Coordinates of C-alpha atoms and ligand atoms in Angstrom, one line a residue:
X1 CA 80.5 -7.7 -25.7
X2 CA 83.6 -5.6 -26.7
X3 CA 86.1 -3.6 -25.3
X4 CA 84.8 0.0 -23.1
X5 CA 86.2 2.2 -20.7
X6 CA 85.4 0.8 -17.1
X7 CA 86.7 3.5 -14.1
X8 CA 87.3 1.5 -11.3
X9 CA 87.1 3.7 -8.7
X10 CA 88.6 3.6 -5.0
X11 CA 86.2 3.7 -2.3
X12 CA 87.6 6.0 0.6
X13 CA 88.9 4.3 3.2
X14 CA 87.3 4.6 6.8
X15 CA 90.7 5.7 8.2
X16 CA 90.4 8.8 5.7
X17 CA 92.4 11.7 7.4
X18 CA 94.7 14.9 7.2
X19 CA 98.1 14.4 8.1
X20 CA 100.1 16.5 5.4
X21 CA 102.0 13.3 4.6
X22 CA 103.0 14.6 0.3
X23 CA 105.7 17.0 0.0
X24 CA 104.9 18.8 -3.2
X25 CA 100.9 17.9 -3.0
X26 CA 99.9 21.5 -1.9
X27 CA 96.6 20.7 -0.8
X28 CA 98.3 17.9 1.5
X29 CA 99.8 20.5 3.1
X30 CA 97.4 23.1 3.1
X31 CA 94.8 20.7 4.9
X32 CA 97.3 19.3 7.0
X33 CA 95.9 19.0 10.8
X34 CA 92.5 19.5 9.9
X35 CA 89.4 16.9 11.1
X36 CA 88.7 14.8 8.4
X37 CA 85.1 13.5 7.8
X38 CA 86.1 9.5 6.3
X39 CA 82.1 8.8 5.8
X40 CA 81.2 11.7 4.0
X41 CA 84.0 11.6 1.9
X42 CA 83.2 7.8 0.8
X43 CA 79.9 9.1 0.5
X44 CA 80.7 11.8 -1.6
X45 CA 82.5 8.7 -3.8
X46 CA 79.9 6.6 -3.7
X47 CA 78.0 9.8 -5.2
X48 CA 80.4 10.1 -8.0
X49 CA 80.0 6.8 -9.0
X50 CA 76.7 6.6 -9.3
X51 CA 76.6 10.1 -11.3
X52 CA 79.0 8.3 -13.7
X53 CA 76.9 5.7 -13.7
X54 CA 73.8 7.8 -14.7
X55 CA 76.1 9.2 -17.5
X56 CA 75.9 5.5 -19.3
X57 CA 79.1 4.7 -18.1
X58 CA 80.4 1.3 -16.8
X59 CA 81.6 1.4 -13.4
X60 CA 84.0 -0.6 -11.1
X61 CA 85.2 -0.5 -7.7
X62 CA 88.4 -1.0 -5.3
X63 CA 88.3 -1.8 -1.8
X64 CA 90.1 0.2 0.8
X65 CA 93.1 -1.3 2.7
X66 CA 93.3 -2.8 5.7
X67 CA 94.5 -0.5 8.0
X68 CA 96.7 0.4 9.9
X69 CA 98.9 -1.9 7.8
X70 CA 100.1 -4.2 10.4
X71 CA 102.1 -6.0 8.3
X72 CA 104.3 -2.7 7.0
X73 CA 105.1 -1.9 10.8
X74 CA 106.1 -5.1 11.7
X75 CA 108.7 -5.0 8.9
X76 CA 109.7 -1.9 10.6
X77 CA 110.2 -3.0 14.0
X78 CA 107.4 -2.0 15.4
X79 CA 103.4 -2.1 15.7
X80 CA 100.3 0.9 15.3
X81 CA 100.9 1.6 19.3
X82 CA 104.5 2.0 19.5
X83 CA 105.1 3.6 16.1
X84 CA 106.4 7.4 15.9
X85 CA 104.0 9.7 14.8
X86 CA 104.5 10.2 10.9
X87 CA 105.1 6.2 11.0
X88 CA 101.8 6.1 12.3
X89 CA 100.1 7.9 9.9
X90 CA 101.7 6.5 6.8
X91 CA 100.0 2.8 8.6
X92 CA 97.0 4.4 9.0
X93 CA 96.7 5.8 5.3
X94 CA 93.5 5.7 3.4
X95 CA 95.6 7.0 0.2
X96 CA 95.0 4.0 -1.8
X97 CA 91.5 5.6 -2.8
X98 CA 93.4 7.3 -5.3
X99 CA 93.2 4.8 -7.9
X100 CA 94.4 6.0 -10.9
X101 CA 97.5 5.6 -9.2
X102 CA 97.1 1.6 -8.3
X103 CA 98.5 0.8 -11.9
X104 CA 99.1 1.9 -15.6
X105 CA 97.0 -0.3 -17.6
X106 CA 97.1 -1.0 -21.7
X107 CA 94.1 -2.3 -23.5
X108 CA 94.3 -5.5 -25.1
X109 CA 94.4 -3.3 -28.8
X110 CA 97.9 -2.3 -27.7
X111 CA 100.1 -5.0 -27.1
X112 CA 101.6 -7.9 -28.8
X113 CA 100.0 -10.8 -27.1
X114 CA 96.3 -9.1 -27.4
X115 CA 96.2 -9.4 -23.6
X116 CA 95.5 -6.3 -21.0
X117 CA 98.2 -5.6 -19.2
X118 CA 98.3 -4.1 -15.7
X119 CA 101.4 -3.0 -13.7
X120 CA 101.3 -2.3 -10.3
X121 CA 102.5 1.1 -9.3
X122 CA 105.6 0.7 -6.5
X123 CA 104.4 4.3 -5.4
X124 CA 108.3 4.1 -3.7
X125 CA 108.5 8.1 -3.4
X126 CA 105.9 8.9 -0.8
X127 CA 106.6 6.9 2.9
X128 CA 102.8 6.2 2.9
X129 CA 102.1 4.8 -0.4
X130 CA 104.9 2.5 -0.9
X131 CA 103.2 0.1 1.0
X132 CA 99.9 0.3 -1.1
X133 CA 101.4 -2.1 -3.6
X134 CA 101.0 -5.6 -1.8
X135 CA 97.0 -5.3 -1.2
X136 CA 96.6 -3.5 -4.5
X137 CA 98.2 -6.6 -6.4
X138 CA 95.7 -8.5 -4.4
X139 CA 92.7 -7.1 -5.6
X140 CA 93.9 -6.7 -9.3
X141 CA 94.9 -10.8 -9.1
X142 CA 91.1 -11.1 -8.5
X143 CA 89.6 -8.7 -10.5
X144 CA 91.9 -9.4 -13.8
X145 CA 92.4 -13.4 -13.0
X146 CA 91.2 -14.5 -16.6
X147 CA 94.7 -15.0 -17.7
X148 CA 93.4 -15.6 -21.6
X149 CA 92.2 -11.6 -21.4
X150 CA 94.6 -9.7 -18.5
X151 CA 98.4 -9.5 -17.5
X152 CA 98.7 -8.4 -14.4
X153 CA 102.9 -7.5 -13.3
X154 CA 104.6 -7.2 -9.8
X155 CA 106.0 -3.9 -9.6
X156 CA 108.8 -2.1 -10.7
X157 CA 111.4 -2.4 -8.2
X158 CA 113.3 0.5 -6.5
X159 CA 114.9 2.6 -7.0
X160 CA 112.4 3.3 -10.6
X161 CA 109.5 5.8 -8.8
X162 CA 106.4 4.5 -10.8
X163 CA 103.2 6.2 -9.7
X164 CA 100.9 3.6 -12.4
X165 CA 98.0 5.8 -14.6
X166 CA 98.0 9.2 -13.4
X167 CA 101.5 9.5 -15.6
X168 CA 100.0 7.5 -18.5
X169 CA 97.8 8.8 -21.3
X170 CA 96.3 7.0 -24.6
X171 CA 94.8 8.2 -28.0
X172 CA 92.9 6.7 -30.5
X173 CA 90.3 6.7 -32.6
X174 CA 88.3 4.9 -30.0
X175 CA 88.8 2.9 -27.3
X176 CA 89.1 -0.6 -29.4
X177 CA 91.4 0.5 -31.6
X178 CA 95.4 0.6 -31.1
X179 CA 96.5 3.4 -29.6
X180 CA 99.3 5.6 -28.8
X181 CA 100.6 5.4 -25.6
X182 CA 102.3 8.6 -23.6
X183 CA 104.3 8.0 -20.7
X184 CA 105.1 11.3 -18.9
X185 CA 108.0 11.0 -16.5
X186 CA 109.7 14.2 -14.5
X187 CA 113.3 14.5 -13.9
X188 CA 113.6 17.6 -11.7
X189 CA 110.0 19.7 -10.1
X190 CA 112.4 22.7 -8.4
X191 CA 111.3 22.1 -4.5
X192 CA 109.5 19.1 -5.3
X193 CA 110.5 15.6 -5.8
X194 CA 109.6 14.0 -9.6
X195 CA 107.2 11.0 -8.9
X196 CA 107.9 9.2 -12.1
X197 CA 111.0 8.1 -13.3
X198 CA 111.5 7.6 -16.9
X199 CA 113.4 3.9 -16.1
X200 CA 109.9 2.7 -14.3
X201 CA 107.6 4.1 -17.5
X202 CA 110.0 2.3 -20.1
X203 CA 110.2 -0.8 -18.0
X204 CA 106.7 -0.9 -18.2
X205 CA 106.2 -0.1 -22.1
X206 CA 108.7 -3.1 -22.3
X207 CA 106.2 -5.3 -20.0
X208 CA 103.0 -4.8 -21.7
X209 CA 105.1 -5.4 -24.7
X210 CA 104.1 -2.1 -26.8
X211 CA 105.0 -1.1 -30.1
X212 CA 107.7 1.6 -30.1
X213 CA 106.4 3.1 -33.0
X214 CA 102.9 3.6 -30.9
X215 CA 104.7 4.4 -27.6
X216 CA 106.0 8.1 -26.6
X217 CA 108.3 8.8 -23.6
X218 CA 107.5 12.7 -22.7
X219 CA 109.2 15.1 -19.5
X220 CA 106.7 16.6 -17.4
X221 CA 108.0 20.3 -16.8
X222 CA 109.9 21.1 -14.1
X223 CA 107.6 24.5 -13.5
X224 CA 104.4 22.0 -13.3
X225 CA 105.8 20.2 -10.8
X226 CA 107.1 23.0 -9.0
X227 CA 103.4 24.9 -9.1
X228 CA 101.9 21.8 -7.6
X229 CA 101.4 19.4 -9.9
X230 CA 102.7 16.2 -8.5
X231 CA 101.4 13.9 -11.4
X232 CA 100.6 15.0 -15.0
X233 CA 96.9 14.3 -14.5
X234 CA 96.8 17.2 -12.8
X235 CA 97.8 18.9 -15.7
X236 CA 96.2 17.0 -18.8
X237 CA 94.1 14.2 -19.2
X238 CA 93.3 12.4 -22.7
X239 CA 90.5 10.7 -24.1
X240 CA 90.1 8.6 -27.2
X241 CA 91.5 11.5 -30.5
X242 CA 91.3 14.3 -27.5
X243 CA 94.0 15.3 -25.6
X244 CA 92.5 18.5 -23.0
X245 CA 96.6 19.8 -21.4
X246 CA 97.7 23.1 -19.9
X247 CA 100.4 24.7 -22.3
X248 CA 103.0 24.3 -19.4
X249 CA 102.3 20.8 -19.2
X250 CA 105.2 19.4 -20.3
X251 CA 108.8 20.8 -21.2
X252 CA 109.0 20.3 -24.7
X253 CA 105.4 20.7 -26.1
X254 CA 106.0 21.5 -29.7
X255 CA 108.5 18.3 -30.0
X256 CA 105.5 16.0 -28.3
X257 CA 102.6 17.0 -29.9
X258 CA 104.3 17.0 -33.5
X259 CA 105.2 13.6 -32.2
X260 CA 101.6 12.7 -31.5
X261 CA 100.5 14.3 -34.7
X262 CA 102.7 11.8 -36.9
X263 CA 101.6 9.2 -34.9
X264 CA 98.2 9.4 -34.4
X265 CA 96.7 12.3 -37.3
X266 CA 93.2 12.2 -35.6
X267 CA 94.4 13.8 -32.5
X268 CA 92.4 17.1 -31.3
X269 CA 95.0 19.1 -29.0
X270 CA 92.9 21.6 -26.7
X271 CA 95.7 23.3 -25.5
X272 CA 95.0 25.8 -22.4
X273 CA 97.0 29.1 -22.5
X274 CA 98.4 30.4 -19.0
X275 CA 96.8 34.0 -20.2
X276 CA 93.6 32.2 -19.9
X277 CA 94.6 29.6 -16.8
X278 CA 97.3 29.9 -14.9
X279 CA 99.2 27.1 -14.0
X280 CA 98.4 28.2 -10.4
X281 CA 94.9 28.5 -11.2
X282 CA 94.3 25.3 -12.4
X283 CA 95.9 23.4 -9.9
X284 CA 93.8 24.9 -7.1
X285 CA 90.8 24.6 -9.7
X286 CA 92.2 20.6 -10.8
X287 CA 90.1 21.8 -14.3
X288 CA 92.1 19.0 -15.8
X289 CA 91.9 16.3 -12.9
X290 CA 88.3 15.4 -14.9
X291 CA 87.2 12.7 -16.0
X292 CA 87.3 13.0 -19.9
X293 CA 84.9 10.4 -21.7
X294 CA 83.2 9.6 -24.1
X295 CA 79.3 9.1 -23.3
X296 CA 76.6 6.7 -24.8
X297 CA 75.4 9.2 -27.8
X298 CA 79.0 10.0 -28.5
X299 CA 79.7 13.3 -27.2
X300 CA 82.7 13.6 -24.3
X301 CA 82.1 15.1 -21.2
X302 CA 84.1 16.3 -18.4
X303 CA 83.6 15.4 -15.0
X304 CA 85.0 17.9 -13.1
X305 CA 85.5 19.2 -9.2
X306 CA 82.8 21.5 -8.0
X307 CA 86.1 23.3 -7.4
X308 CA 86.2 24.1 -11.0
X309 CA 82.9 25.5 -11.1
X310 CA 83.3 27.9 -8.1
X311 CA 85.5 29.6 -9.7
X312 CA 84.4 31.8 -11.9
X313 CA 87.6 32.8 -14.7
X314 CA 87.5 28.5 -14.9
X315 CA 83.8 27.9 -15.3
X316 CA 83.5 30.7 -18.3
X317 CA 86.3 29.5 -19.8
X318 CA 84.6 25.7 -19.6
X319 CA 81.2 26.7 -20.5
X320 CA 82.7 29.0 -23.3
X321 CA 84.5 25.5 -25.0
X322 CA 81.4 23.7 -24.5
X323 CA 79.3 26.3 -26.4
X324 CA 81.8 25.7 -29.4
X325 CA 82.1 23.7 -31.7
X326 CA 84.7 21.4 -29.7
X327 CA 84.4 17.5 -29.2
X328 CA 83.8 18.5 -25.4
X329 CA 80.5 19.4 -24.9
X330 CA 79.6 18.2 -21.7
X331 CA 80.5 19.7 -18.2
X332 CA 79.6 17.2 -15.1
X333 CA 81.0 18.4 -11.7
X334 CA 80.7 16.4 -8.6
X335 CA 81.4 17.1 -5.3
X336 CA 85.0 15.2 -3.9
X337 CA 85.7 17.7 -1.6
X338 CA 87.2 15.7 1.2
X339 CA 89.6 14.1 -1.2
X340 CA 90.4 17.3 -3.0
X341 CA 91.6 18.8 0.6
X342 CA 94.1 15.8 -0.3
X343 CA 94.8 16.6 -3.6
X344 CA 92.4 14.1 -5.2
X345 CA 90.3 15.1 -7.8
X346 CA 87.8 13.1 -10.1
X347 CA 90.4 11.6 -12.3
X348 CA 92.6 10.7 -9.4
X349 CA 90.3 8.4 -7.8
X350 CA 89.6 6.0 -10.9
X351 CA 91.8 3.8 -12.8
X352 CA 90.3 3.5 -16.4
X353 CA 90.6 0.0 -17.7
X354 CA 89.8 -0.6 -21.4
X355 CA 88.2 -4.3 -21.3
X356 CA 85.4 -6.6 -21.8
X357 CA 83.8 -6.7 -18.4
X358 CA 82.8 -10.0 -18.6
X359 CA 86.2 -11.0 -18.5
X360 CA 86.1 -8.8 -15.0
X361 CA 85.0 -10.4 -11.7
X362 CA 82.2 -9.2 -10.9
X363 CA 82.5 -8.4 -7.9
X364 CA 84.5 -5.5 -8.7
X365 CA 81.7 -4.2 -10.8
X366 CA 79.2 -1.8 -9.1
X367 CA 75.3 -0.9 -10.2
X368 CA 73.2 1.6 -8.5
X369 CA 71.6 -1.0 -6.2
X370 CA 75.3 -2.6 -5.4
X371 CA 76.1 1.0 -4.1
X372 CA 72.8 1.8 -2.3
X373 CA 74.7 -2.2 -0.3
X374 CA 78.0 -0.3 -0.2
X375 CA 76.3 3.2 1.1
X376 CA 74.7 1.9 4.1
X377 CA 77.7 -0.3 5.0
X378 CA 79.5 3.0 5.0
X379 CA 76.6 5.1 7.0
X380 CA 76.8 2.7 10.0
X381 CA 80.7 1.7 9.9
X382 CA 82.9 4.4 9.1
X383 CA 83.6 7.0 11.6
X384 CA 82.3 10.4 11.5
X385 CA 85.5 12.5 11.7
X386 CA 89.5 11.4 12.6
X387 CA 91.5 14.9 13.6
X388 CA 95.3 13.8 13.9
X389 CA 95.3 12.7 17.4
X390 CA 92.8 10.8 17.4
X391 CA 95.4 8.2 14.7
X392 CA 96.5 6.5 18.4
X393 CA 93.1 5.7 19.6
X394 CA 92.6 2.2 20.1
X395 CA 88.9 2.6 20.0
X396 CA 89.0 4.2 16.3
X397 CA 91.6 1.3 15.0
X398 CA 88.7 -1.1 16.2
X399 CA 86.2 0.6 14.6
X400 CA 88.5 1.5 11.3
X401 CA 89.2 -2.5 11.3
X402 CA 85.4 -3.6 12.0
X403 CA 84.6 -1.4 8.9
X404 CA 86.4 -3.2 6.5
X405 CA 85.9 -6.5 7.6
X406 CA 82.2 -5.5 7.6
X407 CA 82.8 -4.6 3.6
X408 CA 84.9 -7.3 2.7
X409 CA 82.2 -9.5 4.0
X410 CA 79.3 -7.9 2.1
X411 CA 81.2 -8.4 -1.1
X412 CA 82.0 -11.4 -0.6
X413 CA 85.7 -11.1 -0.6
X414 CA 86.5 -12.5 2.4
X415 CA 87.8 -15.6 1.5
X416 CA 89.8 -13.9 -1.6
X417 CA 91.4 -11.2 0.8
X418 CA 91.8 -12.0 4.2
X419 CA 94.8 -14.1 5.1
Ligands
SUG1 O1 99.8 10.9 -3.7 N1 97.5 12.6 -1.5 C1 97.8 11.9 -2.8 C2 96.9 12.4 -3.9 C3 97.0 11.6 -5.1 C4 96.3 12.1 -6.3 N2 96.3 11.3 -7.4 C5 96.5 11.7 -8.7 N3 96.8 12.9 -9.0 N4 96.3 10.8 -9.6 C6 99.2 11.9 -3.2 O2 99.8 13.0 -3.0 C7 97.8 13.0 0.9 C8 97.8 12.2 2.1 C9 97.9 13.0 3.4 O3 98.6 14.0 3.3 O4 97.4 12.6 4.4 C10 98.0 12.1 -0.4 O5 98.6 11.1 -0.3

């Protein structure tokens, strides 16, 4: 077998709720308050997964975390019934479903020992994702252990924000071949803090020892940022030759993609014009929070937020390009819609991985009939809604901790993950 495109995806925790914890994440805020639903919304993933898989694709799967994080509080002091309130809720976190933010990850084509290499993301910006790091290294140990195929790095240490894949693009000619590798890092988002500091994305270009010549260091603009988009994959994503961006992606566009062009003279640019999108427009729509890939027969699809498709100036302009004589000719929404009222779109809750999967454990790797396992774990288990005070119930921490160890026991990672 040879190297594909595997999403691992993160299955949404059973402590899944709305507390507004990410400044600059404006459907964080927006839904802030409201009564979550955690099993419909790891239903809804479970769904997209399997829609993926139905697309040909290979798919793979993190666990949630245990939660609350009992060992985070205690390093604070305190405990899950003494904690103050937005301390409690950053314990209680299901955010690590967001996978594309567990790591940035560079196929084995890329780097100079011909391994994959994986750095964990420190997430150090956001109060309740700076503790995702520890159980995420867990789970990549296990998945990636084959040492003669995967790297797997602590993470970059503070002060360095480093929010892993959702700042990290890669062309090519296809997924086996070297790339080119795009870090975007912000410096200033107006209101909002920058997530990515440049210091953590070249520390990690030196770590999965990259070629210069193949690597690009590019600023996210500070208007992106400031209009909502706390990562860049909220404003571009790129797949194999095809880079799909909004124009106000990033502050110097003409500099980066003449850049990209004398590095890599494949490269398609769809470029979206704000008189077709606005920037506001598609971050409510997260048109470019898809999934870009490339399926069986060689056409790319998007898989994109039913968001998208309700609205209608998005969905013409999408089934307009797809009518053309584009590389994207494909449009695949699915419905994420409790992670979306968290800012989590298709693309946010996978981490693509370019990699033999038989060098992959394999129980990290899902079929239909692993999922169907996984669904009715999830249907019995995980509770039926969480509104904000219910985060102090000692009855839903039981029943949040009986649903993982219920999981972790059906994949038969028990003796790999519990301490
Ligand atoms: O970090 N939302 C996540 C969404 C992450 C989306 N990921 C990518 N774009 N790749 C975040 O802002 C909200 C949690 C809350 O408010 O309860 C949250 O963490």
């Amino acid at each position: 077998m040879t190297a594909r495109e595997i999403n691992f995806d993160g299955l949404i925790g059973p402590s899944h709720n709305y507390a507004g914890l990410s400044l600059g994440n404006l459907a964080s805020a927006r839904n802030a308050g409201a009564v979550s639903h955690p099993r419909a919304a790891a239903l809804q993933g479970i769904e997209k997964m399997r829609s993926n898989l139905r697309l040909g694709l290979t798919q793979g799967l993190f666990l949630p975390q245990w939660r609350p994080d009992g060992a985070w509080l205690a390093a604070l002091g305190t405990d899950i019934g003494d904690a103050e309130p937005h301390i409690r809720a950053a314990a209680m976190s299901a955010s690590s479903m967001w996978a594309a933010n567990a790591a940035t990850v560079s196929p084995a084509a890329d780097t100079a020992d011909g391994r994959t290499h994986l750095t964990v993301a420190n997430l150090v910006t956001m109060p309740h994702r700076s503790h995702e790091w520890p159980q995420t290294l867990a789970q990549l140990r296990i998945a990636f252990s084959d040492r003669n195929a995967f790297a797997v790095h602590d993470p970059i240490p503070a002060p360095f924000g480093d929010e892993g894949a959702a700042n990290h693009m890669r062309l090519c000619d296809h997924h086996g071949a070297a790339g080119v590798e795009i870090f975007v890092y912000g410096q200033s988002g107006g209101p909002f803090p920058a997530r990515q500091h440049v210091e953590a994305s070249k520390a990690v270009a030196r770590l999965h020892q990259l070629d210069p010549d193949r690597t690009l260091f590019v600023m996210q603009s500070e208007e992106a940022i400031a209009a909502g988009a706390f990562h860049n994959d909220v404003v571009a994503v790129a797949n194999e030759r095809v880079l799909f961006t909004h124009e106000q992606a990033f502050t110097d566009k003409e500099r980066f993609y003449a850049d990209l062009r004398a590095k890599l003279p494949s490269v398609e640019i769809i470029e979206v014009p704000a008189s077709a999108i606005s920037l506001s427009d598609a971050i409510r729509s997260y048109i470019f929070n898809a999934q870009l890939v490339t399926l069986p027969d060689g056409i790319m699809a998007l898989v994109l937020p039913t968001e998208a498709r309700d609205m209608p100036n998005i969905w013409g302009w999408l089934e307009q390009m797809v009518a053309g004589n584009g590389p994207i000719r494909k449009l695949a929404p699915v419905d994420v819609r409790q992670s979306m009222a968290n800012g989590g779109g298709p693309a946010c809750l996978r981490l693509r991985v370019v990699a033999d999967p038989a060098h992959i454990d394999p129980r990290f790797l899902v079929d239909e009939a692993k999922l169907d396992g996984i669904a009715a774990i999830v249907r019995d288990y995980w509770p039926e809604a969480i509104a904000p005070d219910d985060l102090a119930d000692t009855r839903l921490i039981a029943r949040i901790e009986q649903s993982w160890l219920t999981l972790v026991d059906h994949l038969q990672l028990s003796g790999d993950l519990i301490p």
